[in-house]
CSV table of C-alpha atoms and ligand atoms in Angstrom, one decimal:
chain,number,residue,atom,x,y,z
A,1,UNK,CA,-78.6,8.2,-26.8
A,2,UNK,CA,-75.3,10.0,-27.4
A,3,UNK,CA,-72.3,9.7,-25.2
A,4,UNK,CA,-69.6,11.9,-23.7
A,5,UNK,CA,-66.5,9.9,-22.8
A,6,UNK,CA,-64.2,11.4,-20.2
A,7,UNK,CA,-65.1,14.7,-21.7
A,8,UNK,CA,-62.4,14.2,-24.4
A,9,UNK,CA,-64.6,12.9,-27.2
A,10,UNK,CA,-68.1,14.0,-28.0
A,11,UNK,CA,-70.3,11.8,-30.0
A,12,UNK,CA,-73.8,13.0,-30.9
A,13,UNK,CA,-74.5,10.0,-33.1
A,14,UNK,CA,-78.0,8.5,-33.4
A,15,UNK,CA,-78.9,5.6,-31.2
A,16,UNK,CA,-78.1,3.0,-33.8
A,17,UNK,CA,-74.6,4.3,-34.4
A,18,UNK,CA,-73.7,4.7,-30.7
A,19,UNK,CA,-70.0,4.2,-30.0
A,20,UNK,CA,-68.0,4.3,-26.8
A,21,UNK,CA,-64.5,5.8,-27.4
A,22,UNK,CA,-62.1,5.1,-24.6
A,23,UNK,CA,-58.9,7.0,-25.3
A,24,UNK,CA,-55.8,6.3,-23.4
A,25,UNK,CA,-55.5,8.8,-20.6
A,26,UNK,CA,-52.0,9.8,-19.9
A,27,UNK,CA,-51.6,10.7,-16.2
A,28,UNK,CA,-49.3,13.6,-15.8
A,29,UNK,CA,-48.2,13.7,-12.3
A,30,UNK,CA,-48.1,17.1,-10.7
A,31,UNK,CA,-44.5,16.8,-10.0
A,32,UNK,CA,-43.8,16.4,-13.7
A,33,UNK,CA,-46.2,19.1,-14.9
A,34,UNK,CA,-44.7,22.4,-16.0
A,35,UNK,CA,-45.9,25.5,-17.8
A,36,UNK,CA,-44.9,23.8,-21.1
A,37,UNK,CA,-47.0,20.6,-20.6
A,38,UNK,CA,-49.5,20.4,-23.4
A,39,UNK,CA,-53.1,21.0,-22.6
A,40,UNK,CA,-55.0,17.7,-22.9
A,41,UNK,CA,-58.3,18.1,-21.1
A,42,UNK,CA,-58.5,21.8,-20.3
A,43,UNK,CA,-60.1,23.0,-23.5
A,44,UNK,CA,-63.6,24.3,-23.4
A,45,UNK,CA,-66.0,21.4,-23.6
A,46,UNK,CA,-69.2,21.5,-25.7
A,47,UNK,CA,-72.3,22.5,-23.7
A,48,UNK,CA,-74.2,19.2,-23.4
A,49,UNK,CA,-76.9,20.1,-20.9
A,50,UNK,CA,-80.3,19.3,-22.3
A,51,UNK,CA,-79.0,17.2,-25.1
A,52,UNK,CA,-79.6,13.8,-23.7
A,53,UNK,CA,-75.8,13.0,-23.5
A,54,UNK,CA,-74.7,10.3,-21.1
A,55,UNK,CA,-71.2,10.6,-19.7
A,56,UNK,CA,-68.8,7.7,-19.6
A,57,UNK,CA,-65.4,7.7,-17.9
A,58,UNK,CA,-62.2,7.8,-20.1
A,59,UNK,CA,-60.7,5.2,-17.8
A,60,UNK,CA,-63.4,2.5,-17.2
A,61,UNK,CA,-64.5,2.3,-13.6
A,62,UNK,CA,-62.7,-0.3,-11.5
A,63,UNK,CA,-64.1,-2.7,-8.9
A,64,UNK,CA,-60.7,-3.6,-7.3
A,65,UNK,CA,-61.7,-2.9,-3.7
A,66,UNK,CA,-64.9,-3.7,-1.7
A,67,UNK,CA,-65.6,0.1,-1.7
A,68,UNK,CA,-65.2,0.3,-5.5
A,69,UNK,CA,-67.4,-2.8,-5.9
A,70,UNK,CA,-70.1,-1.4,-3.7
A,71,UNK,CA,-70.2,2.0,-5.3
A,72,UNK,CA,-69.5,1.1,-8.9
A,73,UNK,CA,-71.3,3.3,-11.4
A,74,UNK,CA,-70.9,2.6,-15.1
A,75,UNK,CA,-71.9,6.0,-16.4
A,76,UNK,CA,-73.7,9.2,-15.6
A,77,UNK,CA,-77.2,10.0,-16.9
A,78,UNK,CA,-77.7,13.1,-19.0
A,79,UNK,CA,-77.0,16.2,-16.9
A,80,UNK,CA,-80.5,17.6,-17.2
A,81,UNK,CA,-81.9,14.6,-15.4
A,82,UNK,CA,-80.3,15.7,-12.1
A,83,UNK,CA,-82.2,18.0,-9.7
A,84,UNK,CA,-79.2,19.4,-7.9
A,85,UNK,CA,-75.5,19.6,-8.4
A,86,UNK,CA,-73.6,19.8,-5.1
A,87,UNK,CA,-70.1,20.9,-5.6
A,88,UNK,CA,-67.7,20.1,-2.7
A,89,UNK,CA,-66.0,23.5,-2.8
A,90,UNK,CA,-62.7,24.0,-0.9
A,91,UNK,CA,-61.8,27.2,-2.7
A,92,UNK,CA,-58.7,25.6,-4.1
A,93,UNK,CA,-57.9,25.7,-7.8
A,94,UNK,CA,-59.2,22.2,-8.4
A,95,UNK,CA,-62.6,22.8,-6.9
A,96,UNK,CA,-62.8,26.1,-8.9
A,97,UNK,CA,-61.9,24.2,-12.1
A,98,UNK,CA,-64.6,21.6,-11.3
A,99,UNK,CA,-67.3,24.3,-11.0
A,100,UNK,CA,-66.1,26.1,-14.1
A,101,UNK,CA,-66.3,22.9,-16.0
A,102,UNK,CA,-69.8,22.3,-14.8
A,103,UNK,CA,-70.8,25.7,-16.0
A,104,UNK,CA,-69.1,25.2,-19.3
A,105,UNK,CA,-71.1,21.9,-19.8
A,106,UNK,CA,-74.2,24.1,-19.6
A,107,UNK,CA,-75.6,23.3,-16.1
A,108,UNK,CA,-77.9,26.1,-15.1
A,109,UNK,CA,-76.6,28.2,-12.1
A,110,UNK,CA,-79.8,27.7,-10.1
A,111,UNK,CA,-79.1,24.0,-9.9
A,112,UNK,CA,-75.6,24.3,-8.6
A,113,UNK,CA,-74.9,24.6,-4.8
A,114,UNK,CA,-71.4,25.0,-3.5
A,115,UNK,CA,-70.8,23.4,-0.2
A,116,UNK,CA,-67.7,24.5,1.8
A,117,UNK,CA,-66.6,22.6,4.9
A,118,UNK,CA,-65.1,25.0,7.4
A,119,UNK,CA,-62.2,23.1,8.9
A,120,UNK,CA,-62.0,25.3,11.9
A,121,UNK,CA,-65.6,24.6,13.0
A,122,UNK,CA,-65.9,27.8,15.1
A,123,UNK,CA,-62.8,27.0,17.2
A,124,UNK,CA,-60.7,29.8,18.6
A,125,UNK,CA,-57.6,27.9,17.6
A,126,UNK,CA,-57.3,28.0,13.8
A,127,UNK,CA,-55.9,25.8,11.1
A,128,UNK,CA,-57.3,27.4,7.9
A,129,UNK,CA,-56.5,30.6,6.1
A,130,UNK,CA,-58.4,33.7,7.1
A,131,UNK,CA,-59.0,34.1,3.4
A,132,UNK,CA,-60.6,30.8,2.5
A,133,UNK,CA,-64.2,31.4,3.5
A,134,UNK,CA,-64.0,34.9,2.1
A,135,UNK,CA,-62.7,33.6,-1.2
A,136,UNK,CA,-65.5,31.0,-1.4
A,137,UNK,CA,-68.1,33.7,-0.7
A,138,UNK,CA,-66.6,36.1,-3.2
A,139,UNK,CA,-66.4,33.3,-5.9
A,140,UNK,CA,-70.0,32.2,-5.4
A,141,UNK,CA,-71.2,35.8,-5.5
A,142,UNK,CA,-69.1,36.6,-8.6
A,143,UNK,CA,-70.7,33.6,-10.5
A,144,UNK,CA,-74.1,34.0,-9.0
A,145,UNK,CA,-74.0,30.6,-7.3
A,146,UNK,CA,-75.5,29.5,-4.0
A,147,UNK,CA,-73.0,28.7,-1.2
A,148,UNK,CA,-73.7,26.7,1.9
A,149,UNK,CA,-71.3,26.2,4.8
A,150,UNK,CA,-70.9,23.1,7.0
A,151,UNK,CA,-68.5,22.1,9.7
A,152,UNK,CA,-67.9,19.7,12.6
A,153,UNK,CA,-68.0,21.6,15.9
A,154,UNK,CA,-64.6,22.2,17.3
A,155,UNK,CA,-62.9,21.7,13.9
A,156,UNK,CA,-59.4,20.4,13.4
A,157,UNK,CA,-58.2,21.1,16.9
A,158,UNK,CA,-61.3,19.8,18.6
A,159,UNK,CA,-60.7,16.5,16.8
A,160,UNK,CA,-56.9,16.4,17.7
A,161,UNK,CA,-57.9,16.7,21.3
A,162,UNK,CA,-61.0,14.4,21.1
A,163,UNK,CA,-61.9,12.5,24.3
A,164,UNK,CA,-65.2,10.7,23.8
A,165,UNK,CA,-67.7,11.0,21.0
A,166,UNK,CA,-67.2,12.9,17.7
A,167,UNK,CA,-68.6,16.4,17.9
A,168,UNK,CA,-71.9,17.4,16.2
A,169,UNK,CA,-72.0,18.5,12.6
A,170,UNK,CA,-73.6,21.8,11.6
A,171,UNK,CA,-74.7,22.7,8.1
A,172,UNK,CA,-76.5,25.5,6.4
A,173,UNK,CA,-79.9,24.3,5.0
A,174,UNK,CA,-81.8,25.4,2.0
A,175,UNK,CA,-83.6,28.1,3.9
A,176,UNK,CA,-80.2,29.5,5.2
A,177,UNK,CA,-80.7,28.4,8.8
A,178,UNK,CA,-78.0,26.3,10.5
A,179,UNK,CA,-79.0,22.7,11.4
A,180,UNK,CA,-77.2,20.5,13.9
A,181,UNK,CA,-76.8,16.7,13.7
A,182,UNK,CA,-75.7,15.1,16.9
A,183,UNK,CA,-73.8,11.8,17.0
A,184,UNK,CA,-75.4,8.9,18.9
A,185,UNK,CA,-72.8,8.8,21.7
A,186,UNK,CA,-72.6,12.6,22.2
A,187,UNK,CA,-75.1,13.0,25.0
A,188,UNK,CA,-73.6,10.0,26.9
A,189,UNK,CA,-70.1,11.5,26.4
A,190,UNK,CA,-71.1,14.8,28.0
A,191,UNK,CA,-72.8,13.0,30.8
A,192,UNK,CA,-69.6,10.8,31.4
A,193,UNK,CA,-67.4,13.9,31.6
A,194,UNK,CA,-69.7,15.4,34.3
A,195,UNK,CA,-69.7,12.1,36.2
A,196,UNK,CA,-65.9,12.0,36.0
A,197,UNK,CA,-65.6,15.5,37.5
A,198,UNK,CA,-67.9,14.4,40.3
A,199,UNK,CA,-66.1,11.1,41.1
A,200,UNK,CA,-62.8,12.9,41.0
A,201,UNK,CA,-64.0,15.4,43.6
A,202,UNK,CA,-65.4,12.5,45.7
A,203,UNK,CA,-62.1,10.7,45.2
A,204,UNK,CA,-63.8,7.6,43.9
A,205,UNK,CA,-61.0,6.5,41.5
A,206,UNK,CA,-62.5,3.1,40.9
A,207,UNK,CA,-65.7,4.6,39.4
A,208,UNK,CA,-63.6,7.4,37.7
A,209,UNK,CA,-61.6,4.7,35.9
A,210,UNK,CA,-64.8,2.9,34.7
A,211,UNK,CA,-66.2,6.2,33.3
A,212,UNK,CA,-62.9,7.0,31.7
A,213,UNK,CA,-62.8,3.6,29.9
A,214,UNK,CA,-66.3,4.0,28.6
A,215,UNK,CA,-65.6,7.5,27.4
A,216,UNK,CA,-62.4,6.4,25.6
A,217,UNK,CA,-64.5,3.6,23.9
A,218,UNK,CA,-66.3,6.4,22.0
A,219,UNK,CA,-63.0,7.9,20.8
A,220,UNK,CA,-59.7,9.2,22.0
A,221,UNK,CA,-57.1,11.0,19.9
A,222,UNK,CA,-54.6,13.3,21.6
A,223,UNK,CA,-52.4,13.0,18.5
A,224,UNK,CA,-52.1,14.7,15.1
A,225,UNK,CA,-53.5,13.0,12.0
A,226,UNK,CA,-50.8,10.9,10.2
A,227,UNK,CA,-49.3,11.9,6.9
A,228,UNK,CA,-50.8,8.9,5.2
A,229,UNK,CA,-53.2,7.9,2.4
A,230,UNK,CA,-55.3,5.8,4.8
A,231,UNK,CA,-58.2,8.0,6.0
A,232,UNK,CA,-58.4,6.2,9.4
A,233,UNK,CA,-55.0,7.5,10.4
A,234,UNK,CA,-55.2,10.7,8.4
A,235,UNK,CA,-58.4,11.3,10.1
A,236,UNK,CA,-58.8,15.1,9.5
A,237,UNK,CA,-60.0,14.6,5.9
A,238,UNK,CA,-62.5,11.9,6.8
A,239,UNK,CA,-63.9,13.4,9.9
A,240,UNK,CA,-63.9,17.1,9.0
A,241,UNK,CA,-64.6,16.8,5.3
A,242,UNK,CA,-65.9,13.5,3.9
A,243,UNK,CA,-68.3,12.8,6.8
A,244,UNK,CA,-69.4,16.4,7.1
A,245,UNK,CA,-70.2,16.4,3.4
A,246,UNK,CA,-72.3,13.3,3.7
A,247,UNK,CA,-74.2,14.5,6.7
A,248,UNK,CA,-74.9,17.8,4.9
A,249,UNK,CA,-76.1,16.2,1.7
A,250,UNK,CA,-78.2,13.6,3.4
A,251,UNK,CA,-80.0,16.1,5.7
A,252,UNK,CA,-80.7,19.1,3.5
A,253,UNK,CA,-84.4,19.7,3.5
A,254,UNK,CA,-84.6,19.9,-0.3
A,255,UNK,CA,-82.5,16.7,-0.8
A,256,UNK,CA,-83.6,14.3,1.9
A,257,UNK,CA,-86.0,12.4,-0.2
A,258,UNK,CA,-87.3,11.9,-3.7
A,259,UNK,CA,-84.5,13.6,-5.7
A,260,UNK,CA,-81.6,13.0,-8.0
A,261,UNK,CA,-78.3,14.6,-7.0
A,262,UNK,CA,-74.9,14.9,-8.6
A,263,UNK,CA,-72.1,15.5,-6.2
A,264,UNK,CA,-68.9,16.9,-7.7
A,265,UNK,CA,-65.4,17.1,-6.3
A,266,UNK,CA,-62.1,18.1,-7.8
A,267,UNK,CA,-59.7,15.2,-7.1
A,268,UNK,CA,-57.1,14.6,-9.9
A,269,UNK,CA,-55.1,11.4,-10.8
A,270,UNK,CA,-51.9,13.5,-11.1
A,271,UNK,CA,-52.0,14.5,-7.4
A,272,UNK,CA,-51.0,11.2,-5.9
A,273,UNK,CA,-50.7,7.4,-6.6
A,274,UNK,CA,-53.7,6.9,-4.4
A,275,UNK,CA,-55.8,9.3,-6.4
A,276,UNK,CA,-54.6,7.9,-9.7
A,277,UNK,CA,-56.7,4.9,-8.9
A,278,UNK,CA,-59.9,6.8,-8.1
A,279,UNK,CA,-62.9,6.2,-10.3
A,280,UNK,CA,-64.3,9.1,-12.3
A,281,UNK,CA,-67.8,8.3,-11.2
A,282,UNK,CA,-69.4,6.3,-8.4
A,283,UNK,CA,-72.5,6.0,-6.4
A,284,UNK,CA,-72.1,8.5,-3.5
A,285,UNK,CA,-72.2,7.2,0.1
A,286,UNK,CA,-75.5,9.1,0.5
A,287,UNK,CA,-77.2,7.2,-2.3
A,288,UNK,CA,-80.4,5.8,-0.8
A,289,UNK,CA,-82.7,4.9,-3.7
A,290,UNK,CA,-85.0,2.5,-1.8
A,291,UNK,CA,-85.3,4.0,1.6
A,292,UNK,CA,-85.4,7.6,0.6
A,293,UNK,CA,-85.9,7.5,-3.1
A,294,UNK,CA,-82.7,9.6,-3.3
A,295,UNK,CA,-80.3,8.9,-6.1
A,296,UNK,CA,-76.8,10.4,-5.6
A,297,UNK,CA,-74.1,10.1,-8.2
A,298,UNK,CA,-70.6,11.3,-7.5
A,299,UNK,CA,-68.7,12.8,-10.5
A,300,UNK,CA,-65.0,13.6,-10.3
A,301,UNK,CA,-65.2,15.7,-13.4
A,302,UNK,CA,-61.6,16.8,-13.6
A,303,UNK,CA,-60.0,13.5,-12.4
A,304,UNK,CA,-58.0,13.2,-15.6
A,305,UNK,CA,-56.8,16.8,-15.7
A,306,UNK,CA,-53.2,17.8,-15.3
A,307,UNK,CA,-52.3,20.8,-13.3
A,308,UNK,CA,-51.8,22.6,-16.6
A,309,UNK,CA,-55.4,21.7,-17.6
A,310,UNK,CA,-56.7,23.2,-14.4
A,311,UNK,CA,-54.9,26.5,-14.8
A,312,UNK,CA,-56.1,26.6,-18.4
A,313,UNK,CA,-59.8,26.7,-17.2
A,314,UNK,CA,-59.1,29.4,-14.7
A,315,UNK,CA,-57.2,31.4,-17.4
A,316,UNK,CA,-60.0,31.0,-19.9
A,317,UNK,CA,-62.5,32.3,-17.4
A,318,UNK,CA,-60.1,34.9,-16.1
A,319,UNK,CA,-60.6,33.7,-12.5
A,320,UNK,CA,-58.1,34.8,-9.9
A,321,UNK,CA,-57.3,31.8,-7.7
A,322,UNK,CA,-57.2,31.7,-3.9
A,323,UNK,CA,-54.6,34.3,-2.8
A,324,UNK,CA,-52.4,31.6,-1.3
A,325,UNK,CA,-51.3,30.6,-4.9
A,326,UNK,CA,-50.4,34.1,-5.7
A,327,UNK,CA,-48.5,34.4,-2.5
A,328,UNK,CA,-46.4,31.3,-3.4
A,329,UNK,CA,-48.3,28.2,-2.1
A,330,UNK,CA,-48.7,25.3,-4.5
A,331,UNK,CA,-51.9,24.0,-2.8
A,332,UNK,CA,-54.8,25.7,-1.1
A,333,UNK,CA,-55.2,23.3,1.7
A,334,UNK,CA,-55.5,24.2,5.4
A,335,UNK,CA,-52.9,26.9,6.0
A,336,UNK,CA,-51.1,24.6,8.5
A,337,UNK,CA,-51.8,21.4,6.5
A,338,UNK,CA,-50.1,18.3,7.9
A,339,UNK,CA,-48.7,17.7,4.4
A,340,UNK,CA,-47.1,21.1,4.2
A,341,UNK,CA,-43.5,21.1,3.0
A,342,UNK,CA,-40.7,22.8,5.1
A,343,UNK,CA,-40.9,25.9,2.9
A,344,UNK,CA,-44.7,26.1,3.3
A,345,UNK,CA,-44.3,25.9,7.1
A,346,UNK,CA,-41.6,28.5,6.9
A,347,UNK,CA,-44.1,30.7,5.0
A,348,UNK,CA,-46.8,30.0,7.6
A,349,UNK,CA,-44.4,31.0,10.4
A,350,UNK,CA,-43.7,34.2,8.6
A,351,UNK,CA,-47.4,35.2,7.8
A,352,UNK,CA,-49.3,33.6,10.6
A,353,UNK,CA,-46.8,33.0,13.4
A,354,UNK,CA,-49.6,32.2,15.9
A,355,UNK,CA,-50.6,29.1,13.8
A,356,UNK,CA,-47.0,27.9,13.8
A,357,UNK,CA,-46.7,28.5,17.6
A,358,UNK,CA,-49.9,26.6,18.2
A,359,UNK,CA,-48.5,23.5,16.5
A,360,UNK,CA,-45.3,23.8,18.5
A,361,UNK,CA,-47.0,24.1,21.8
A,362,UNK,CA,-49.4,21.2,21.0
A,363,UNK,CA,-46.5,19.0,20.0
A,364,UNK,CA,-45.1,19.6,23.5
A,365,UNK,CA,-48.5,19.2,25.2
A,366,UNK,CA,-49.4,16.0,23.4
A,367,UNK,CA,-45.8,14.7,23.4
A,368,UNK,CA,-46.5,13.8,19.7
A,369,UNK,CA,-45.0,15.5,16.6
A,370,UNK,CA,-46.9,16.5,13.5
A,371,UNK,CA,-44.2,15.0,11.4
A,372,UNK,CA,-43.7,11.3,11.8
A,373,UNK,CA,-40.1,11.7,13.1
A,374,UNK,CA,-39.3,15.3,13.8
A,375,UNK,CA,-40.6,18.3,15.7
A,376,UNK,CA,-42.0,21.0,13.6
A,377,UNK,CA,-38.8,23.1,14.2
A,378,UNK,CA,-36.5,20.3,13.1
A,379,UNK,CA,-38.8,19.5,10.1
A,380,UNK,CA,-38.6,23.2,8.9
A,381,UNK,CA,-34.9,23.6,9.6
A,382,UNK,CA,-33.4,26.3,7.5
A,383,UNK,CA,-36.0,26.0,4.7
A,384,UNK,CA,-36.6,29.2,2.7
A,385,UNK,CA,-40.1,30.6,3.1
A,386,UNK,CA,-42.3,30.0,0.0
A,387,UNK,CA,-43.7,33.5,0.3
A,388,UNK,CA,-43.5,35.6,-2.9
A,389,UNK,CA,-43.0,39.0,-1.3
A,390,UNK,CA,-43.8,40.9,-4.5
A,391,UNK,CA,-47.5,39.9,-4.1
A,392,UNK,CA,-48.4,42.4,-1.5
A,393,UNK,CA,-52.1,42.4,-2.2
A,394,UNK,CA,-52.4,38.6,-2.1
A,395,UNK,CA,-50.5,38.4,1.1
A,396,UNK,CA,-52.8,41.0,2.6
A,397,UNK,CA,-55.9,39.1,1.4
A,398,UNK,CA,-54.5,35.8,2.7
A,399,UNK,CA,-54.0,37.0,6.3
A,400,UNK,CA,-56.9,39.5,6.5
A,401,UNK,CA,-59.6,37.6,4.5
A,402,UNK,CA,-60.5,40.9,2.8
A,403,UNK,CA,-61.5,39.6,-0.6
A,404,UNK,CA,-64.2,41.3,-2.7
A,405,UNK,CA,-66.5,40.0,-5.4
A,406,UNK,CA,-64.6,42.2,-8.0
A,407,UNK,CA,-61.3,40.4,-7.0
A,408,UNK,CA,-62.5,37.1,-8.5
A,409,UNK,CA,-63.0,37.7,-12.2
A,410,UNK,CA,-60.3,39.9,-13.8
A,411,UNK,CA,-61.4,42.8,-15.9
A,412,UNK,CA,-61.2,42.3,-19.7
A,413,UNK,CA,-58.2,44.5,-20.0
A,414,UNK,CA,-56.1,42.8,-17.3
A,415,UNK,CA,-54.0,39.8,-18.4
A,416,UNK,CA,-54.3,36.5,-16.5
A,417,UNK,CA,-50.9,35.3,-15.4
A,418,UNK,CA,-49.8,32.1,-13.7
A,419,UNK,CA,-49.5,32.6,-9.9
A,420,UNK,CA,-46.2,32.1,-8.2
A,421,UNK,CA,-47.4,28.8,-6.6
A,422,UNK,CA,-48.2,27.2,-10.0
A,423,UNK,CA,-46.2,24.1,-11.0
A,424,UNK,CA,-44.5,23.8,-7.7
A,425,UNK,CA,-44.2,20.0,-8.3
A,426,UNK,CA,-47.2,19.3,-6.2
A,427,UNK,CA,-45.3,19.9,-3.0
A,428,UNK,CA,-47.6,19.1,-0.1
A,429,UNK,CA,-49.6,16.1,-1.1
A,430,UNK,CA,-53.3,15.7,-1.4
A,431,UNK,CA,-56.0,16.3,1.3
B,501,SF4,S1,-55.0,16.7,5.0
B,501,SF4,FE1,-54.3,18.9,5.2
B,501,SF4,S2,-55.9,20.1,4.1
B,501,SF4,FE2,-56.8,18.1,4.5
B,501,SF4,S3,-57.9,18.4,6.4
B,501,SF4,FE3,-55.9,17.5,6.9
B,501,SF4,S4,-54.7,19.3,7.4
B,501,SF4,FE4,-56.5,20.1,6.3
């Protein structure tokens, strides 16, 4: 069996001569990465699909935490042994690079499924860019890949104002229909809300209080997620992305049972101290080999890449990134991401003033600020907007969502250039 180690070193030696090369992986933090940073991992890998190559991490997997211990995975099996490749596709540059890497490794397109979690979940009050879903659709169409959407009903704002159970998750199944998975306490929560209205009208405050206590035991937020690494306080990532992803993968009609899946995501060590400790490969939380005969391996295939490496893949494939990068943003997170810098929020106020005003009015309503210490207005202060006003087309795409298939891959005669938002010292933090 031959081995691929962290995608840096290829060894196609015979079984007797097998070696595992573990090179030192230099973590280049995004804040230290510049256009002059040398490319370390972003070169085109050899196509290994169908060649019996196992993949080993460049940094050996750790078992430092109970989570790491539980989900430890030493190596990935040869790519051709997996039935499906689910790419958790946000539309940001890292998820794009992760998919391009998969294609360059030779994985057939009909085995790759992009899953995009819509953070707004059908809510009137928005958090994400109008362009994001459109960019994901255009990217998938340009590369001939399948794209499925999923979301938690009510989205970000529904979770901020949660009183009772979590909302149901909806996801697009293999046949294109939307499926709905309802949390256990959902029906009881709805019932309690009705009962509370009734007892309020009847002025039975004793009973009202009892119902209220029970409802709160299923969940109560009325505050913004914290700007923290811990997912229980930064609940938006966990509830609206990670959990939605797991529900989606575990309930797809074609992957419920008897299959072997690889889940891919685009986290990088250079993004944050927290991510620098992530393992490149793990068992995924939907791994259920005994009960469902479903094997699910999680591969963070660009974990060791610097920001420069990521841009290099996009450049090589002539892929135009999400328009927010062209318009000046360093990250394609939610438009109003809690981690946004003052200059990002100043840019948001300029391009999507309604989003900014919604945060302001919610701060007053909740009596809780999005920043740990300051109101949004104080946090932004006199910061200069990050918007690059020369990028008229990108700004238009960003706020209108008008992105076409032909906008994704640049024509051969057009030169790929770094977007204004590249190498902005990772301002904003990870999702
Ligand atoms: S951390 Fe930011 S990008 Fe991630 S879900 Fe929360 S608000 Fe959105």
